[in-house]
Short mmCIF file of C-alpha atoms in Angstrom, two decimals:
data_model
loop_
_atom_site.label_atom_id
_atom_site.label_comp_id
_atom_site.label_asym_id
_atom_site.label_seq_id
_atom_site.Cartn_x
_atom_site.Cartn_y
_atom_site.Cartn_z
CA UNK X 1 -11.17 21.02 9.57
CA UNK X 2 -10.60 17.55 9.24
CA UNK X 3 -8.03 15.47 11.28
CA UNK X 4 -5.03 13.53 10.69
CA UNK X 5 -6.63 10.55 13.38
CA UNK X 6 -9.32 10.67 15.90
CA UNK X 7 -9.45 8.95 19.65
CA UNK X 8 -12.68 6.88 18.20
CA UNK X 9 -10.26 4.81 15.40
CA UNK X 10 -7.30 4.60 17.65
CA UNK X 11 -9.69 2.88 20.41
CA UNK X 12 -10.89 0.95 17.68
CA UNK X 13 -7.77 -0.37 16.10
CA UNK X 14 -6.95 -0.63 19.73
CA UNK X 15 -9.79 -3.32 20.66
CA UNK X 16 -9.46 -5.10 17.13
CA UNK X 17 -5.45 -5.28 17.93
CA UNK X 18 -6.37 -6.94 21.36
CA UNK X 19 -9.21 -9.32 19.37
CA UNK X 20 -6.83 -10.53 16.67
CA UNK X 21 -3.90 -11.25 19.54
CA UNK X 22 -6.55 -13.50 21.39
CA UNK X 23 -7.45 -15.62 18.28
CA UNK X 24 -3.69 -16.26 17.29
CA UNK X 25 -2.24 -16.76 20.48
CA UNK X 26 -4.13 -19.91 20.69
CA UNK X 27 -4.56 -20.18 16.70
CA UNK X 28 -0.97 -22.17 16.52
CA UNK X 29 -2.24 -25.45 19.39
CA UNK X 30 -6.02 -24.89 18.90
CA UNK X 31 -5.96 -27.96 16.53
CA UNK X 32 -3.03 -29.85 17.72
CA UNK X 33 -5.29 -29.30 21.38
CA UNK X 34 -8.24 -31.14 19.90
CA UNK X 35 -6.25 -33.73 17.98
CA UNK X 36 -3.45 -34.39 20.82
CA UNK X 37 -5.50 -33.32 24.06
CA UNK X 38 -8.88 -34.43 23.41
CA UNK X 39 -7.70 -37.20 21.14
CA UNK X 40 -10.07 -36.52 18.28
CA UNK X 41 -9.04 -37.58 14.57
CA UNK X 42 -7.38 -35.42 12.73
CA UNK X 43 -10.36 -35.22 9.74
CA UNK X 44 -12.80 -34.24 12.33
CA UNK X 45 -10.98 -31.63 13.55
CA UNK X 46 -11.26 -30.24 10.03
CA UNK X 47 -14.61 -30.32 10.49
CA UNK X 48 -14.50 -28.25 13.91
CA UNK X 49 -12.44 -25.45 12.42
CA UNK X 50 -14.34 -25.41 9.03
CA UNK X 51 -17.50 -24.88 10.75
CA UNK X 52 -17.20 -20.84 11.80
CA UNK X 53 -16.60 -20.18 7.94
CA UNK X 54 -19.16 -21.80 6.98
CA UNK X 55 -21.66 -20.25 9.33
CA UNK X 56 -19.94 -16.97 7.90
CA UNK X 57 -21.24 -18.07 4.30
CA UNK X 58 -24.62 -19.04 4.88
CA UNK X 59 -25.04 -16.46 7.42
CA UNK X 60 -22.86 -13.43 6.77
CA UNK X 61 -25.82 -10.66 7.25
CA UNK X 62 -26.33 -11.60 10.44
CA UNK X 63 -24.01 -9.17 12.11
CA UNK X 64 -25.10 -6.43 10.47
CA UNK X 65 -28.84 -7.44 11.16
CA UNK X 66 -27.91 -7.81 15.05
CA UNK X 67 -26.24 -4.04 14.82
CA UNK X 68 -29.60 -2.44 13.18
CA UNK X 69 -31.55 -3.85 15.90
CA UNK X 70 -29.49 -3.68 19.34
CA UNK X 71 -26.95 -0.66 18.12
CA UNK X 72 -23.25 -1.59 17.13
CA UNK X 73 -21.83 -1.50 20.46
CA UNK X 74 -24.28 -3.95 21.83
CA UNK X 75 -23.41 -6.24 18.81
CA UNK X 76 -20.00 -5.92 19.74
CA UNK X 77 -20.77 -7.17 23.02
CA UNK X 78 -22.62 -9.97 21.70
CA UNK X 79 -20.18 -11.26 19.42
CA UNK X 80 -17.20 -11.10 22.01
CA UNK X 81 -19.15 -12.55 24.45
CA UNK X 82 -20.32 -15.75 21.76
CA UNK X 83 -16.70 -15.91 20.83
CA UNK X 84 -15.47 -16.34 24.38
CA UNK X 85 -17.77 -18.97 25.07
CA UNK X 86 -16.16 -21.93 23.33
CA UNK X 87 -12.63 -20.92 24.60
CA UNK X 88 -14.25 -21.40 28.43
CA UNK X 89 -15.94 -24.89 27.07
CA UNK X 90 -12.74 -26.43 25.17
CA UNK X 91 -11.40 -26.77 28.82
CA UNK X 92 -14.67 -28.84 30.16
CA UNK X 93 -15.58 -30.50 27.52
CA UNK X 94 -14.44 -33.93 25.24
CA UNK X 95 -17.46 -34.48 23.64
CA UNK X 96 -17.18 -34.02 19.88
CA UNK X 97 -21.19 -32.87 19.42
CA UNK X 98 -20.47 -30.09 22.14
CA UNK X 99 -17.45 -28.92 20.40
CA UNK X 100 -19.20 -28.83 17.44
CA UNK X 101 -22.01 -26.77 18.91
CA UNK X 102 -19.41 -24.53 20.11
CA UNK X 103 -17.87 -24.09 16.54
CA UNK X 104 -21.32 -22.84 15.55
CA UNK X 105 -21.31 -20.11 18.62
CA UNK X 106 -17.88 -19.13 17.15
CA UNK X 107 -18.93 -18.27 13.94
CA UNK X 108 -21.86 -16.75 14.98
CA UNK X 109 -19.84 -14.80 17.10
CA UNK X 110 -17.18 -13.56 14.32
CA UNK X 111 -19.95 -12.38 12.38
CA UNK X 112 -21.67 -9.87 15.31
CA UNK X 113 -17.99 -8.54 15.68
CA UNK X 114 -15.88 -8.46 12.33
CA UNK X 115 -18.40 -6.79 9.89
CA UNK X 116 -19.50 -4.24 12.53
CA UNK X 117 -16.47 -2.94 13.85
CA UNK X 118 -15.29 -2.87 9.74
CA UNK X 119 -18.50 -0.74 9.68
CA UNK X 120 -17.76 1.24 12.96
CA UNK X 121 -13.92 2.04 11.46
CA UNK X 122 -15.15 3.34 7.96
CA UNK X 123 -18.12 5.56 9.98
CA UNK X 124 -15.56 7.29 12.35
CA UNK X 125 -13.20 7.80 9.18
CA UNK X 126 -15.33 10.52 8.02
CA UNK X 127 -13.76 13.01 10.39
CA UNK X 128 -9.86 11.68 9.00
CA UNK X 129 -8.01 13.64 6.40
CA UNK X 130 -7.40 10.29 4.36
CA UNK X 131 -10.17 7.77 5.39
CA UNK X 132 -8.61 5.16 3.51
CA UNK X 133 -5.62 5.31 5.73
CA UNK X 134 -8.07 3.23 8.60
CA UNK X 135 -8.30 0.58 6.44
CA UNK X 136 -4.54 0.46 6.38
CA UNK X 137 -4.38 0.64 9.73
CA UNK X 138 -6.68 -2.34 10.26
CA UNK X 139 -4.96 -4.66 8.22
CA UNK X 140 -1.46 -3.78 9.94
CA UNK X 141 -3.46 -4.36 13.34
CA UNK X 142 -4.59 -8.05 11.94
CA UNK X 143 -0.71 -8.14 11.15
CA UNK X 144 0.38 -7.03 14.35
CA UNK X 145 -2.08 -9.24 16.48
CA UNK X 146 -0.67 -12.38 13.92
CA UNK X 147 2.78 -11.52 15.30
CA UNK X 148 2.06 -10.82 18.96
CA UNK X 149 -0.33 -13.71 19.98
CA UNK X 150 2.27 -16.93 17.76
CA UNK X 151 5.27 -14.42 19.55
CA UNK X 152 4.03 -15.35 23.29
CA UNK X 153 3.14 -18.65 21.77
CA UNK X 154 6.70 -19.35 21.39
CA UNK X 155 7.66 -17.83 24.82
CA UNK X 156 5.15 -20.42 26.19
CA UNK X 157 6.12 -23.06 24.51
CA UNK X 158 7.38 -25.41 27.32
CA UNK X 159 4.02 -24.90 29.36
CA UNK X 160 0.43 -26.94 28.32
CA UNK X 161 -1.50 -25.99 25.58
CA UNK X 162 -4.61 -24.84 27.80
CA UNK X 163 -2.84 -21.32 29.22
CA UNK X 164 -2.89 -20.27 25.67
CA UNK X 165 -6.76 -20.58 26.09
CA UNK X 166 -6.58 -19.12 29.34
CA UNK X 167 -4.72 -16.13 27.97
CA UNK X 168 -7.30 -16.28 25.04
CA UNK X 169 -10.21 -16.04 27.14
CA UNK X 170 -8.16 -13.10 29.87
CA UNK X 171 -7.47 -11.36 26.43
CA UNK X 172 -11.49 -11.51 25.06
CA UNK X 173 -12.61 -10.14 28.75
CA UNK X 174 -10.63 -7.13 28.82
CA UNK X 175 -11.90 -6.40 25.62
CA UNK X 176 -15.43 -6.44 26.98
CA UNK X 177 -14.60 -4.37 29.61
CA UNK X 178 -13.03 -1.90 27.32
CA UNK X 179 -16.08 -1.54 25.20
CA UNK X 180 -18.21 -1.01 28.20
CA UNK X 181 -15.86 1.86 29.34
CA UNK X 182 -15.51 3.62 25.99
CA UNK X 183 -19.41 2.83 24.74
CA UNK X 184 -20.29 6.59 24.69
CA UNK X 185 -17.13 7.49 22.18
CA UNK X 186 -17.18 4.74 19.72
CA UNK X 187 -21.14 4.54 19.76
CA UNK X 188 -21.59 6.21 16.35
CA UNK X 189 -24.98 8.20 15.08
CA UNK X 190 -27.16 7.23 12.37
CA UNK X 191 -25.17 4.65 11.17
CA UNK X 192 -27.49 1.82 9.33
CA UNK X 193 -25.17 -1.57 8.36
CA UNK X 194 -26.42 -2.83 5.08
CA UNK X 195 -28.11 -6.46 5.19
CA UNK X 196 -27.24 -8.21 2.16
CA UNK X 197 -30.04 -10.62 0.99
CA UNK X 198 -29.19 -13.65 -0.92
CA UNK X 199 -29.07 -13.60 -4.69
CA UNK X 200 -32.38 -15.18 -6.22
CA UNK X 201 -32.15 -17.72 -9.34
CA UNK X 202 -33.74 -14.60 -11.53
CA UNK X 203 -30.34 -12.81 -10.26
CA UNK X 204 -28.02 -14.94 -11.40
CA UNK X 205 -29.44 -14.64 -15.26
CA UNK X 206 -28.76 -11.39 -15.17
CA UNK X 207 -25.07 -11.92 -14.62
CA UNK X 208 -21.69 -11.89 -16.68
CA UNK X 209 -21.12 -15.40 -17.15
CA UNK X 210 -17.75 -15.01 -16.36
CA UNK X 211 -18.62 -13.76 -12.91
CA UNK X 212 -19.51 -17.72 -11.49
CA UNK X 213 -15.90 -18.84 -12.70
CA UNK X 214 -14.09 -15.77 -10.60
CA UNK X 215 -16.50 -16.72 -7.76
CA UNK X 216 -14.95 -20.27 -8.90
CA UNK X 217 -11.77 -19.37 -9.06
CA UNK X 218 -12.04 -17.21 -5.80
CA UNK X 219 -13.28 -20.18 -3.64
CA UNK X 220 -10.67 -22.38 -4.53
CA UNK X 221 -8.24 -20.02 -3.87
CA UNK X 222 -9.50 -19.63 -0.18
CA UNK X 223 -9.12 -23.47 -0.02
CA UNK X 224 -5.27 -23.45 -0.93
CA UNK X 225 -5.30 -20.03 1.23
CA UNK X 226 -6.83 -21.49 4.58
CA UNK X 227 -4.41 -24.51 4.44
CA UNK X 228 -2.02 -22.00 6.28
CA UNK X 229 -3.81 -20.88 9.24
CA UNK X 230 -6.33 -23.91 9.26
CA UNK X 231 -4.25 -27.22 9.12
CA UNK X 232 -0.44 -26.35 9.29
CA UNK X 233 0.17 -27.29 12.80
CA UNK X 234 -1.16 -31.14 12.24
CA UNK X 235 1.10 -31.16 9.07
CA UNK X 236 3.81 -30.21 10.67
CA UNK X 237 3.27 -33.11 13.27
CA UNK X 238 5.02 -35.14 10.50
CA UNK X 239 8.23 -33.25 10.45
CA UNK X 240 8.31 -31.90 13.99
CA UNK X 241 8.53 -32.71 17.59
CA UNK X 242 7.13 -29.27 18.38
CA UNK X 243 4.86 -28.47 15.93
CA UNK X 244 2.77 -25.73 17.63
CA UNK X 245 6.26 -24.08 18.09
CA UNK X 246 7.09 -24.53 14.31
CA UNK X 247 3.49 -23.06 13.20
CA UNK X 248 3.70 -20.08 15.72
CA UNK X 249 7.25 -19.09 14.18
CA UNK X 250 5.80 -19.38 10.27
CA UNK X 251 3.19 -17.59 10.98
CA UNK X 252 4.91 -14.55 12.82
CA UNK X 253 7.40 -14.59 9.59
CA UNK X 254 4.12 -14.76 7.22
CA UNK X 255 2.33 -11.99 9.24
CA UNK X 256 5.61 -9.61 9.18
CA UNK X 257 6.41 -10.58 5.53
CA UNK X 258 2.64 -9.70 4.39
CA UNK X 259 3.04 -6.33 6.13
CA UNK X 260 6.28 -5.57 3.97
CA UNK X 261 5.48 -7.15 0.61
CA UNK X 262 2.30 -5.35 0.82
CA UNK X 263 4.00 -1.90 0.78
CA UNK X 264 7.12 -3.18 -1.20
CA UNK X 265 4.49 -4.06 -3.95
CA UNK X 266 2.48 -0.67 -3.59
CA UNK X 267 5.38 1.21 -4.52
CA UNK X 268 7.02 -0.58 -6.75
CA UNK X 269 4.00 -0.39 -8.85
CA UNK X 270 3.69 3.38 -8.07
CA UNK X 271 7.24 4.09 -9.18
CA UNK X 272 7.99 2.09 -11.45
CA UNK X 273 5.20 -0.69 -13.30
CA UNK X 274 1.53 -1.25 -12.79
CA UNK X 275 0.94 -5.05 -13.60
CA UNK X 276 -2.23 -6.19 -15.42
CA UNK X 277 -5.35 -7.55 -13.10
CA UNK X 278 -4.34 -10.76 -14.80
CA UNK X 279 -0.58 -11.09 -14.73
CA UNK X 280 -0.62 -9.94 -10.82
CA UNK X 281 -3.39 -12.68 -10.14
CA UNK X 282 -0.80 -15.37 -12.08
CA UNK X 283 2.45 -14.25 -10.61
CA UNK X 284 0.39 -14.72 -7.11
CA UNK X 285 -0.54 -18.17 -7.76
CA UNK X 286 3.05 -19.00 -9.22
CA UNK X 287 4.21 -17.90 -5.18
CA UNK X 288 1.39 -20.17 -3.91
CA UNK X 289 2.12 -23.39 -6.27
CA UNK X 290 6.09 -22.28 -5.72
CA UNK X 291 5.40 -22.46 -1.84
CA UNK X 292 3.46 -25.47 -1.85
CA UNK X 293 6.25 -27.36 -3.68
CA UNK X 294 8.68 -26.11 -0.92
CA UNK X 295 6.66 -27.58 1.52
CA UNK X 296 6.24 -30.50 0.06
CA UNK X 297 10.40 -31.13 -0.61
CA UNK X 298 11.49 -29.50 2.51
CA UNK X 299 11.84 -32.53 4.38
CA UNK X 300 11.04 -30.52 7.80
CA UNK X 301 14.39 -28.55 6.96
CA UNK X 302 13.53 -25.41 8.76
CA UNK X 303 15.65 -22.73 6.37
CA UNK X 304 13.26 -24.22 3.58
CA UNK X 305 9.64 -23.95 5.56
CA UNK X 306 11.16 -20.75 5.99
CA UNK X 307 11.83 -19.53 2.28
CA UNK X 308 8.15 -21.12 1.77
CA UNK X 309 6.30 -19.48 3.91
CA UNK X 310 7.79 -16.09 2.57
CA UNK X 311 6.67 -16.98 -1.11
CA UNK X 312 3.40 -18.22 0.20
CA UNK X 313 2.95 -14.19 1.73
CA UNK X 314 3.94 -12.94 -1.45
CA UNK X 315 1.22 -15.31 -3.28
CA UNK X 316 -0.65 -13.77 -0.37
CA UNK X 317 -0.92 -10.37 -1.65
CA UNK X 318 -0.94 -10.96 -5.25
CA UNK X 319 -3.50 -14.03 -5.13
CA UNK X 320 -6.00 -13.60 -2.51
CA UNK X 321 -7.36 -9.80 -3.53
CA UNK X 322 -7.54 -11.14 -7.40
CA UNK X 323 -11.66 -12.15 -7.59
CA UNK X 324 -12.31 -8.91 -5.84
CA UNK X 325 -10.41 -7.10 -8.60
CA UNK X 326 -11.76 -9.42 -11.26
CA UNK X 327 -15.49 -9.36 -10.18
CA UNK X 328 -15.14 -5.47 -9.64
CA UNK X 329 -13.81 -4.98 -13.26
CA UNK X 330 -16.91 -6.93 -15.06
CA UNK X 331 -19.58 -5.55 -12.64
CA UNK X 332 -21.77 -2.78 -14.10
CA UNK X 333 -22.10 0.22 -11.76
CA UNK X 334 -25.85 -0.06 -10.93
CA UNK X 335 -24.90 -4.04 -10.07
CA UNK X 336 -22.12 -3.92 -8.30
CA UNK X 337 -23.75 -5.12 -4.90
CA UNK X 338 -25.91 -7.85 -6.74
CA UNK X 339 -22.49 -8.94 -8.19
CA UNK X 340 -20.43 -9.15 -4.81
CA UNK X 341 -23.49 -10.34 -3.09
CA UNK X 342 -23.25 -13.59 -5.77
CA UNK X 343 -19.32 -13.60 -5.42
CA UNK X 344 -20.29 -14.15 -0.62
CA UNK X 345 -20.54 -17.65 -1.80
CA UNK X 346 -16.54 -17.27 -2.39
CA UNK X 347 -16.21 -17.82 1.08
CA UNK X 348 -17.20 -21.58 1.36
CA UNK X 349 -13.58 -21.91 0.59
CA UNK X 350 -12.45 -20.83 3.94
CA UNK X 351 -14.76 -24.14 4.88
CA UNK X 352 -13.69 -26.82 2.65
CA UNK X 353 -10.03 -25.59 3.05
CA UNK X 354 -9.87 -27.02 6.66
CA UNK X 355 -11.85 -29.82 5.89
CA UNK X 356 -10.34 -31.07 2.95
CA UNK X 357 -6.69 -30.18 4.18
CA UNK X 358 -7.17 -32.32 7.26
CA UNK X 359 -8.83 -35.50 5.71
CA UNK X 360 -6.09 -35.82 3.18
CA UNK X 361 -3.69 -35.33 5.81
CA UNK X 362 -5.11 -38.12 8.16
CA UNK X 363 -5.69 -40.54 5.09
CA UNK X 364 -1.96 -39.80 2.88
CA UNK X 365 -0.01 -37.21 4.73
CA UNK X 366 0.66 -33.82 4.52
CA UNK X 367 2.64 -34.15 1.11
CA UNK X 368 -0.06 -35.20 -0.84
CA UNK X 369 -1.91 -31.93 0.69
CA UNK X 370 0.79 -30.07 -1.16
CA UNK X 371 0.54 -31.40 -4.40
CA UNK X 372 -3.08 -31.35 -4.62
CA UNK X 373 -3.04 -27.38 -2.97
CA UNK X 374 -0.23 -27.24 -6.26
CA UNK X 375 -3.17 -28.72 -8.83
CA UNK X 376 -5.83 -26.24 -7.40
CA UNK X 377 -3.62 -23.34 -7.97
CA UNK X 378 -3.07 -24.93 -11.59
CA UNK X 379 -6.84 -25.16 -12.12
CA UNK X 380 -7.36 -21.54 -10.64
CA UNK X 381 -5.00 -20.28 -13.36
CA UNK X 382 -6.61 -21.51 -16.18
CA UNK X 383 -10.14 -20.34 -14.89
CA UNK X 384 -8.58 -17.08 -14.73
CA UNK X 385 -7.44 -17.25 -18.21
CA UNK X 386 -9.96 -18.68 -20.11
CA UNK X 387 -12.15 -15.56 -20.07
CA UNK X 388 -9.43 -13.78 -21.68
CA UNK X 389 -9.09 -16.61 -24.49
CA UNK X 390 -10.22 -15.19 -27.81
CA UNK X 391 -11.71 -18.47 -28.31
CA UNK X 392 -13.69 -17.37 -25.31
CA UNK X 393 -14.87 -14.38 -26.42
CA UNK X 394 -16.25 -15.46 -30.33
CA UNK X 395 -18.13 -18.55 -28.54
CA UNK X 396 -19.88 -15.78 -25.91
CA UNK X 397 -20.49 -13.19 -28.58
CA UNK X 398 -22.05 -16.27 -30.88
CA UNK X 399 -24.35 -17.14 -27.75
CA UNK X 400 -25.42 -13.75 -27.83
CA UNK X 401 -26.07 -13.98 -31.22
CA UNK X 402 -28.42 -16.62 -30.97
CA UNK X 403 -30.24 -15.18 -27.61
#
């Protein structure tokens, strides 16, 4: 008989609930620490924090290739213990080479951890009633660890920016103690992580065309997306005397907001409407160009960051899952791994994002970010809505035609 939970997710959740609170405790003066501490520009510090995305683009198998070979719960290990490492060094170091060697650690690190305790959650599912319900569960623990590690933020608010990485680092150690204490439970049997191999150029003719402009479309939404979490805090320099404090409280009401529109939406559209894939992808980039214009008129009044931030979770849920649907909807059965393995390169957006955000803040201000996060959104929508042109479709039907 299966159960309603098991002691193998709830240790899980657990250790992911402690990982996510050590990243955003010290997410909100990470780059405000390298800009204001180590007095590095503010456009190369969107280099340092675009670097672990991109490492998880060109490298996302990784993780899963570590797992085969040294068993999940050694990968684990491995990617904690990478991940802690540039936490220890940001309070030695000031060279700007080092720090960017230790971006590279981090993202090598995220990948040996967040893909293999995903896989680790949906394996010890099985037993559940409802697997789905772990995936819930994980995405309320990334919540809950968004609200928790910004929350002490704020409590510490009057002390230096390096106990956050001290509690970081505290926070990243008891995990790996954890892990070696409950190894035998959450070590799974025969469990084999798929290792995704980059799409050839004989792949990509086999494709719906319209799959590169969701891939588009999905990339520069991660841009406009990573803005938030990537260069908020040195954009709110300009409006704030305490901008660390201003980032950790936005992101606390983002984090709690995303947890409630998420279910708010669910039923809505269970009870009463079920939007179109399209119309849900364009009333979630409407929140994100609505927030973004917010930002950029709210003079640093807080009531208004405040009403932004809240349309920019909304956008959140609408926006952000919208390629996935897309991409999912045009993929044939027997290809749907060639086309998600095609729509990985999404994720360079999660790179440029940081470093684009922070160059046009160091060279025109934050405003102009907003405006040109505003014309992205714009150019995302009409990607999206080409394909569904009729235009569109006589010119593709003509080209097949003619092939």
């Amino acid at each position: 008989m299966k159960k309603r939970m098991n002691k193998e997710v709830i240790i899980l959740a657990a250790l992911n609930l402690l990982f996510c609170f050590g990243v955003y405790v010290s997410l909100p003066v990470l780059a405000l620490y390298f800009n204001i501490q180590l007095d590095i520009p503010i456009a190369q510090v969107g280099i340092l924090l675009g670097i672990p995305p991109l490492i998880t683009a060109l490298f996302g198998s990784l993780g899963a290739a570590a797992a085969n070979k040294f068993g999940e719960v050694k990968s684990l290990l491995i990617g904690i213990t990478l991940i802690i490492t540039p936490y220890i060094f940001y309070l030695f170091t000031e060279s700007y080479f080092v720090l960017i060697a230790l971006s590279v650690i981090s993202g090598i690190g995220g990948i040996c951890w967040k893909p293999v305790i995903r896989a680790l959650f949906a394996h010890h599912s099985k037993e559940l009633r409802n697997q789905n319900v772990v995936f819930r569960i994980n995405y309320i623990v990334i919540c809950l660890g968004a609200i928790a590690g910004p929350g002490l933020g704020l409590l510490l608010r009057d002390s230096q920016m390096q106990l956050n990485l001290y509690i970081s680092i505290f926070t990243f150690l008891c995990i790996i103690i954890i892990i070696l204490l409950v190894n035998s439970i959450i070590k799974p049997t025969n469990l084999q992580l798929e290792v995704k191999k980059k799409p050839s150029l004989q792949n990509f003719k086999e494709v719906d065309p319209r799959l590169f402009m969701y891939v588009t479309a999905g990339a520069l939404v991660f841009i406009v997306f990573s803005q938030f979490e990537g260069v908020f805090p040195l954009a709110f320099t300009e409006i704030s005397e305490n901008p660390a404090e201003l980032f950790a409280l936005l992101l606390i009401i983002n984090s709690i907001a995303g947890i409630v529109f998420q279910f708010l939406v669910m039923y809505i559209e269970d009870r009463f409407i079920k939007l179109g894939n399209l119309t849900s992808i364009l009333i979630g980039n409407f929140a994100f160009g609505a927030a973004f214009v917010i930002f950029a008129l709210s003079e640093g009044q807080l009531l208004f960051l405040i009403i932004a931030t809240l349309v920019f979770a909304l956008g959140e849920v609408y926006a952000v899952p919208g390629s996935d649907i897309m991409i999912n909807n045009i993929a044939p059965d027997h290809k749907k791994s060639l086309y998600f393995g095609i729509a990985e390169f999404r994720t360079i957006g999660f790179s440029i994002g940081p470093i684009m955000g922070a160059a046009l803040i160091d060279m025109w201000g934050a405003t102009i970010l907003y405006w040109v996060c505003i014309s992205i959104i714009v150019l995302t929508s009409l990607i999206y809505i080409v394909p569904s042109l009729p235009l569109y479709s006589r010119a593709k039907n003509h080209t097949n035609e003619v092939i």
